[in-house]
Structure formats: C-alpha cells, structure tokens
C-alpha cells in the first residue's frame, strides 16, 4: 500500500508550513481552547484534504508559485474538517480517534462543542479575509452541508428502508462536500476557466465519496487498533452504510435485527455474520472503485505535472486502504 505521505512529496514543504501555521492560527484564544487545538492538530492525521488543495493549487499554477491565498485555503479546509470531527465525536460519544483520546473525553462535552464552534468561527473569519466572494460561498456551503449530513444521519438511525442514493447523499454532505468545494475553490484562486473548476469539483466529489465508502467498509474489516476507534461502531449505533444496505437486499433477517436495534443478546454478532455472508462488502468495494476511477477522469485534461500525477495516484491510494 502506498503511504499517503509519499503521495504528497510535491507539496511536502507546503504541508510542514501548514502544520506550523494551524497551531498559530488557533493559538491566540482561550487557554483551554488552545490546549484543545494543540491536542487536535498534534494528533497526526494524514492531512489529505489540505494536501489535495495544495496539489490542485500547484497543478493549476505551473508557471508560477502558489499564492498566500492558496495556502490559507488549505489551512481553512483543515480547520473546517477538524471542527467537524470534534462535533462528530461528541454526537457519536467516541472516546478515541486516531488512537488518541477525543477532545470531549479529555475536556468534557461543553468544551468540545465550544472548541468546534470556535474552529468553525475562526475558519469563517479567515475565509472572509480571502476577499473572494465565490470562494466564501463555496466553503460556507460546506459548513451547511456538514450540519445537514449530521442531521440526516441522526434521523435515519436504524432505518433499514434508506436507499443507496440516500446514503450517498449523506456521504456527500458529511465527507465529499468539503473536498469537492475546496478543490473547486483552489481552481477559482488560480483563475482557471469555469469548465476546469467544475472538473476539479467533480474530482473532489468522487474522491470524497470513494474515501467515505472505503471508511465504511473498513469499519467491518479492520481491527479497532487499525481504525483508531472501535470496530463496527457504525452498525452498533444504527448508522447503516453501503455494506449493510447491499447486504439487506440478500439477507431479509438482517432487517429484523436492525429494526429492533440489536436489543437481544447476540443480535449484533448475528448481523455481522449475515453481512459477512453476503455480497455487501464486495459490492461496496465496487462502488468505491467506481467513484475513484470517475475522479481520475475529471483531471485527465490538466497539464502533465508531478502534482497531477499525485492527484491521480490519490485514487489508487484510497482504494489501496482496503488491501
């Protein structure tokens, strides 16, 4: 498997600068919020979203260096992503993420919610200071989409009647919107044509969907140590993802177990066995591959460069996490 970090070699120096800047951008507020931010940005993570922004920025600015606004966009993207994770962990009652304690498990729910709000507010302020209305609209839409996705997920818990289309819409709101809109925003800042910015948007959308589907498969196939959070946590909490929805088409009794919310002893283990004995995981892998390959088609017309090649390999990397 190709490590994500090796894909990012064309923007390695940019990402080091980003890591330093993130702590400084958030580090001037309340001491507790600073401690929470230090914990968040020090917890590792692959920085895939800002890396994509920086790779697109460089791939669309081959004849000159990227601007400070491109760099700030990458920082804003990571701040929005991190804010959403803080809130997600409170909603999901997750104790661990990336094998470190979550903010709310260290500082309590109140501080975690406020830290997430603070990061959203900070990102909005820096976004406004980019002085580009189209970029402001794109990233503001993301913040609305994140909330919409979380609400949709909450309302559809243990609802075995949801469709794959509904699942993909929710996955777009929760994961792909940020990648799609920040990819497009990078193109806007590079002043490429509207046609190119639309292709960049669809690249991000398909990569984001592939990434989420792969995550949802790994929730069934990886150990808690690998995931950095408990395995099968989505199914346990009633969040029905692609492998489950595909399995439901073959395994009618799975619906019974889901509808009674795994209330009886052995229900969850039985549900996991039914999913394992179906084509659910394989069909989910095929769906992820479809979106990864679609992403690559949308950047085929970018001029050849190391950064474009890294964006193409990103699709392979997303799928390689399964094997």
XYZ file of C-alpha atoms in Angstrom:
323
model
C 0.000 0.000 0.000
C 1.314 3.441 -0.920
C 1.537 5.585 2.214
C -0.455 8.817 1.864
C 2.601 10.855 2.837
C 4.639 9.634 -0.141
C 1.894 10.877 -2.472
C 2.300 14.321 -1.002
C 6.029 14.717 -1.809
C 5.352 17.558 -4.340
C 3.739 19.575 -1.505
C 5.708 18.205 1.463
C 7.241 21.595 2.309
C 3.812 23.254 1.971
C 2.288 20.757 4.428
C 5.052 21.358 7.010
C 4.332 25.069 6.801
C 0.611 24.353 7.130
C 1.141 22.311 10.319
C 3.031 25.198 11.941
C 0.501 27.775 10.792
C -2.514 25.851 12.084
C -1.296 25.980 15.665
C -0.546 29.699 15.341
C -3.913 30.497 13.727
C -5.805 28.941 16.617
C -3.257 29.560 19.346
C -4.192 33.094 20.378
C -7.508 32.436 22.121
C -8.596 30.997 25.466
C -6.029 28.676 27.141
C -8.436 25.693 27.172
C -9.300 26.198 23.502
C -5.586 26.475 22.758
C -4.966 23.215 24.614
C -7.781 21.561 22.650
C -6.371 22.913 19.365
C -2.850 21.784 20.248
C -4.242 18.323 21.000
C -6.208 18.238 17.725
C -3.517 19.449 15.381
C -0.842 17.442 17.162
C -2.824 14.186 16.842
C -1.427 13.365 13.437
C -3.827 12.504 10.699
C -2.909 12.322 7.046
C -3.833 15.914 6.115
C -5.421 14.536 2.934
C -7.828 17.454 2.457
C -5.264 20.289 2.595
C -2.857 18.148 0.551
C -5.462 17.885 -2.225
C -5.987 21.676 -2.091
C -2.227 22.276 -2.340
C -1.737 19.694 -5.121
C -4.558 21.263 -7.157
C -3.175 24.734 -6.466
C 0.234 23.741 -7.813
C -1.215 21.678 -10.699
C -3.137 24.766 -11.875
C -0.275 27.254 -11.277
C 2.587 25.507 -13.090
C 4.268 28.656 -14.370
C 4.332 30.483 -11.026
C 4.325 29.806 -7.302
C 1.068 29.367 -5.425
C -0.213 32.450 -3.578
C -0.672 33.021 0.168
C -4.428 32.724 -0.517
C -3.958 29.160 -1.798
C -2.071 28.323 1.403
C -4.726 29.927 3.590
C -7.444 27.977 1.744
C -5.639 24.714 2.617
C -5.465 25.812 6.282
C -9.162 26.757 6.319
C -10.027 23.367 4.801
C -8.206 21.525 7.589
C -9.771 23.766 10.263
C -13.295 23.042 8.968
C -12.549 19.319 8.809
C -11.147 19.293 12.346
C -14.103 21.280 13.721
C -16.490 18.732 12.213
C -14.558 15.840 13.796
C -14.790 17.435 17.259
C -18.570 17.736 16.944
C -18.920 14.249 15.379
C -17.064 12.695 18.316
C -19.473 14.315 20.793
C -22.525 13.144 18.822
C -21.080 9.621 18.404
C -19.795 9.521 22.008
C -16.396 8.394 20.663
C -13.637 8.102 23.243
C -10.788 7.650 20.749
C -9.818 8.994 17.337
C -6.515 8.192 15.550
C -5.654 6.201 18.697
C -5.666 9.288 20.922
C -8.407 10.462 23.322
C -11.037 12.721 21.751
C -11.401 16.353 22.860
C -14.658 15.718 24.727
C -13.181 12.731 26.589
C -10.330 14.983 27.798
C -12.100 18.314 28.310
C -15.811 17.416 28.544
C -18.697 17.931 26.112
C -19.140 21.668 26.751
C -15.531 22.490 25.901
C -15.587 20.160 22.888
C -18.698 21.814 21.430
C -17.230 25.274 22.076
C -13.863 24.239 20.589
C -15.636 23.007 17.445
C -17.684 26.223 17.240
C -14.519 28.254 17.756
C -12.770 26.465 14.883
C -15.771 26.970 12.587
C -15.850 30.672 13.527
C -12.097 31.060 13.026
C -12.250 29.362 9.635
C -15.136 31.638 8.599
C -13.189 34.733 9.609
C -10.097 33.659 7.661
C -12.348 32.720 4.757
C -13.883 36.199 4.650
C -10.374 37.664 4.631
C -9.573 35.879 1.363
C -11.694 38.613 -0.267
C -13.100 36.260 -2.887
C -16.887 36.013 -2.785
C -17.079 32.817 -4.858
C -14.650 31.024 -2.529
C -16.562 32.305 0.519
C -19.797 30.876 -0.946
C -18.170 27.516 -1.739
C -16.736 26.970 1.737
C -19.778 28.396 3.544
C -21.859 25.793 1.704
C -19.572 23.118 3.144
C -20.314 24.188 6.736
C -24.065 23.982 5.987
C -23.585 20.591 4.301
C -21.709 19.168 7.305
C -24.618 20.043 9.593
C -27.148 18.702 7.065
C -25.274 15.397 6.827
C -25.084 15.002 10.599
C -28.841 15.716 10.951
C -29.696 13.265 8.150
C -27.577 10.583 9.805
C -29.221 11.194 13.175
C -32.732 10.986 11.726
C -32.093 7.771 9.788
C -30.579 5.644 12.564
C -31.741 2.009 12.406
C -33.873 2.835 9.344
C -33.434 -0.196 7.096
C -35.553 1.384 4.334
C -32.944 4.004 3.332
C -31.577 3.642 -0.180
C -28.022 3.664 -1.529
C -28.872 7.081 -3.089
C -29.815 8.454 0.348
C -26.603 7.011 1.791
C -24.501 8.626 -0.981
C -26.220 11.994 -0.448
C -25.463 11.845 3.273
C -21.868 10.795 2.491
C -21.567 13.767 0.139
C -22.712 16.178 2.846
C -20.534 14.679 5.586
C -17.316 13.969 3.648
C -17.247 14.785 -0.070
C -18.633 18.350 0.022
C -15.519 19.698 1.785
C -13.128 18.006 -0.647
C -15.212 18.945 -3.719
C -15.778 22.596 -2.826
C -12.239 23.244 -1.566
C -10.835 21.623 -4.761
C -13.022 23.940 -6.848
C -12.049 26.924 -4.668
C -8.345 26.213 -5.327
C -9.098 26.415 -9.062
C -11.005 29.672 -8.561
C -7.981 31.194 -6.784
C -5.776 30.002 -9.671
C -8.178 31.793 -12.059
C -8.658 28.750 -14.304
C -11.717 28.503 -16.565
C -15.155 27.666 -15.200
C -15.047 24.346 -17.070
C -11.828 23.380 -15.266
C -13.195 24.412 -11.846
C -16.236 22.172 -12.455
C -13.943 19.241 -13.260
C -11.975 19.952 -10.068
C -15.235 19.974 -8.088
C -16.226 16.569 -9.508
C -12.739 15.173 -8.867
C -13.119 16.133 -5.191
C -16.692 14.844 -5.038
C -15.807 11.397 -6.387
C -12.616 11.101 -4.294
C -14.620 12.098 -1.207
C -17.336 9.517 -1.872
C -14.749 6.790 -2.548
C -12.963 7.728 0.679
C -16.180 7.528 2.743
C -17.273 4.201 1.222
C -13.810 2.747 1.949
C -14.017 4.020 5.550
C -17.419 2.342 5.883
C -16.007 -0.964 4.575
C -13.027 -0.751 6.959
C -15.454 -0.371 9.868
C -16.302 -4.049 9.221
C -12.945 -5.423 8.099
C -10.350 -3.670 10.306
C -9.457 -4.012 13.951
C -10.004 -1.246 16.482
C -6.217 -0.677 16.623
C -6.048 -0.066 12.878
C -9.096 2.192 12.841
C -8.124 4.195 15.923
C -11.733 3.753 17.150
C -13.928 0.732 17.991
C -14.702 -1.535 15.007
C -18.332 -1.968 13.830
C -19.195 1.247 15.669
C -21.374 2.498 12.783
C -23.637 -0.543 12.733
C -23.853 -0.620 16.538
C -25.075 2.999 16.554
C -27.585 2.395 13.757
C -25.669 4.201 11.029
C -26.390 1.968 8.022
C -23.639 2.198 5.407
C -23.089 0.719 1.923
C -22.081 -2.844 3.020
C -25.218 -3.087 5.190
C -27.584 -1.655 2.582
C -26.289 -4.066 -0.071
C -26.458 -7.000 2.390
C -30.086 -6.158 3.225
C -31.034 -6.996 -0.377
C -29.885 -10.599 0.205
C -30.470 -11.147 3.913
C -34.090 -10.381 4.971
C -33.471 -11.319 8.611
C -30.876 -8.535 8.867
C -33.778 -6.085 8.681
C -35.402 -7.691 11.745
C -32.178 -7.317 13.766
C -31.735 -3.676 12.712
C -35.369 -2.704 13.343
C -35.156 -3.976 16.932
C -31.854 -2.089 17.304
C -29.858 -5.223 18.247
C -31.745 -5.325 21.549
C -31.341 -9.071 22.158
C -28.129 -10.804 23.144
C -26.170 -11.942 20.085
C -28.094 -9.702 17.664
C -25.070 -7.622 16.658
C -22.848 -10.684 16.106
C -25.582 -12.308 14.033
C -25.938 -9.129 11.943
C -22.183 -9.059 11.325
C -22.269 -12.722 10.209
C -25.129 -12.020 7.783
C -23.208 -9.095 6.271
C -20.056 -11.224 6.015
C -22.030 -13.991 4.249
C -23.466 -11.589 1.655
C -22.079 -9.701 -1.339
C -22.414 -6.463 0.672
C -18.710 -5.833 1.211
C -17.767 -6.767 -2.356
C -20.463 -4.548 -3.873
C -19.338 -1.691 -1.627
C -15.751 -2.191 -2.877
C -17.009 -1.988 -6.453
C -18.906 1.221 -5.661
C -15.781 2.770 -4.125
C -13.736 1.774 -7.196
C -16.342 3.351 -9.500
C -16.034 6.696 -7.713
C -12.223 6.553 -7.526
C -11.968 5.911 -11.271
C -14.539 8.639 -12.029
C -12.417 11.105 -10.053
C -9.369 10.448 -12.257
C -11.382 11.087 -15.445
C -12.097 14.633 -14.272
C -8.417 15.659 -14.095
C -7.323 13.984 -17.334
C -7.091 17.343 -19.127
C -4.891 19.084 -16.544
C -1.361 19.723 -17.903
C 1.084 16.900 -17.020
C 2.951 17.531 -13.746
C 4.088 15.774 -10.571
C 1.102 17.283 -8.779
C -1.404 15.984 -11.328
C 0.235 12.552 -11.073
C -0.122 12.673 -7.279
C -3.829 13.537 -7.640
C -4.265 10.521 -9.948
C -2.416 8.252 -7.504
C -4.658 9.554 -4.714
C -7.497 7.499 -6.231
C -5.323 4.351 -6.090
C -4.322 5.177 -2.516
C -7.957 5.497 -1.409
C -8.736 2.020 -2.760
C -5.446 0.512 -1.560
C -6.537 1.107 2.049
C -8.843 -1.907 1.568
C -5.997 -4.365 0.910
